[in-house]
């Protein structure tokens, strides 16, 4: 499942991960460290919600 950053619309795709942020492809959103932030706008993980 993909997750969307509410403030900026960035979509976290587990198949892609966030290589620049140290998140390997294949990493589920639930498994991302709590200190990870949106690579676009910098908000915390709790500002994301599942994509419909």
XYZ file of C-alpha atoms in Angstrom, residues 3-28:
26
model
C 1.032 6.403 1.640
C 0.422 10.076 0.821
C 1.924 13.080 2.608
C -1.100 15.200 3.544
C 0.637 18.626 3.363
C 2.488 18.218 0.047
C 1.079 15.180 -1.765
C 4.324 13.166 -1.918
C 3.522 9.464 -2.322
C 5.653 6.888 -0.506
C 5.747 3.737 -2.637
C 7.166 0.710 -0.767
C 8.393 -0.797 -4.052
C 10.598 2.274 -4.590
C 11.398 3.204 -0.979
C 13.289 6.445 -0.346
C 16.894 5.682 -1.327
C 18.011 9.284 -0.680
C 16.499 9.033 2.818
C 18.111 5.669 3.552
C 14.944 3.620 3.030
C 15.595 0.594 0.838
C 13.163 -0.476 -1.898
C 10.718 -3.037 -0.537
C 10.435 -1.351 2.890
C 6.853 -1.263 4.170
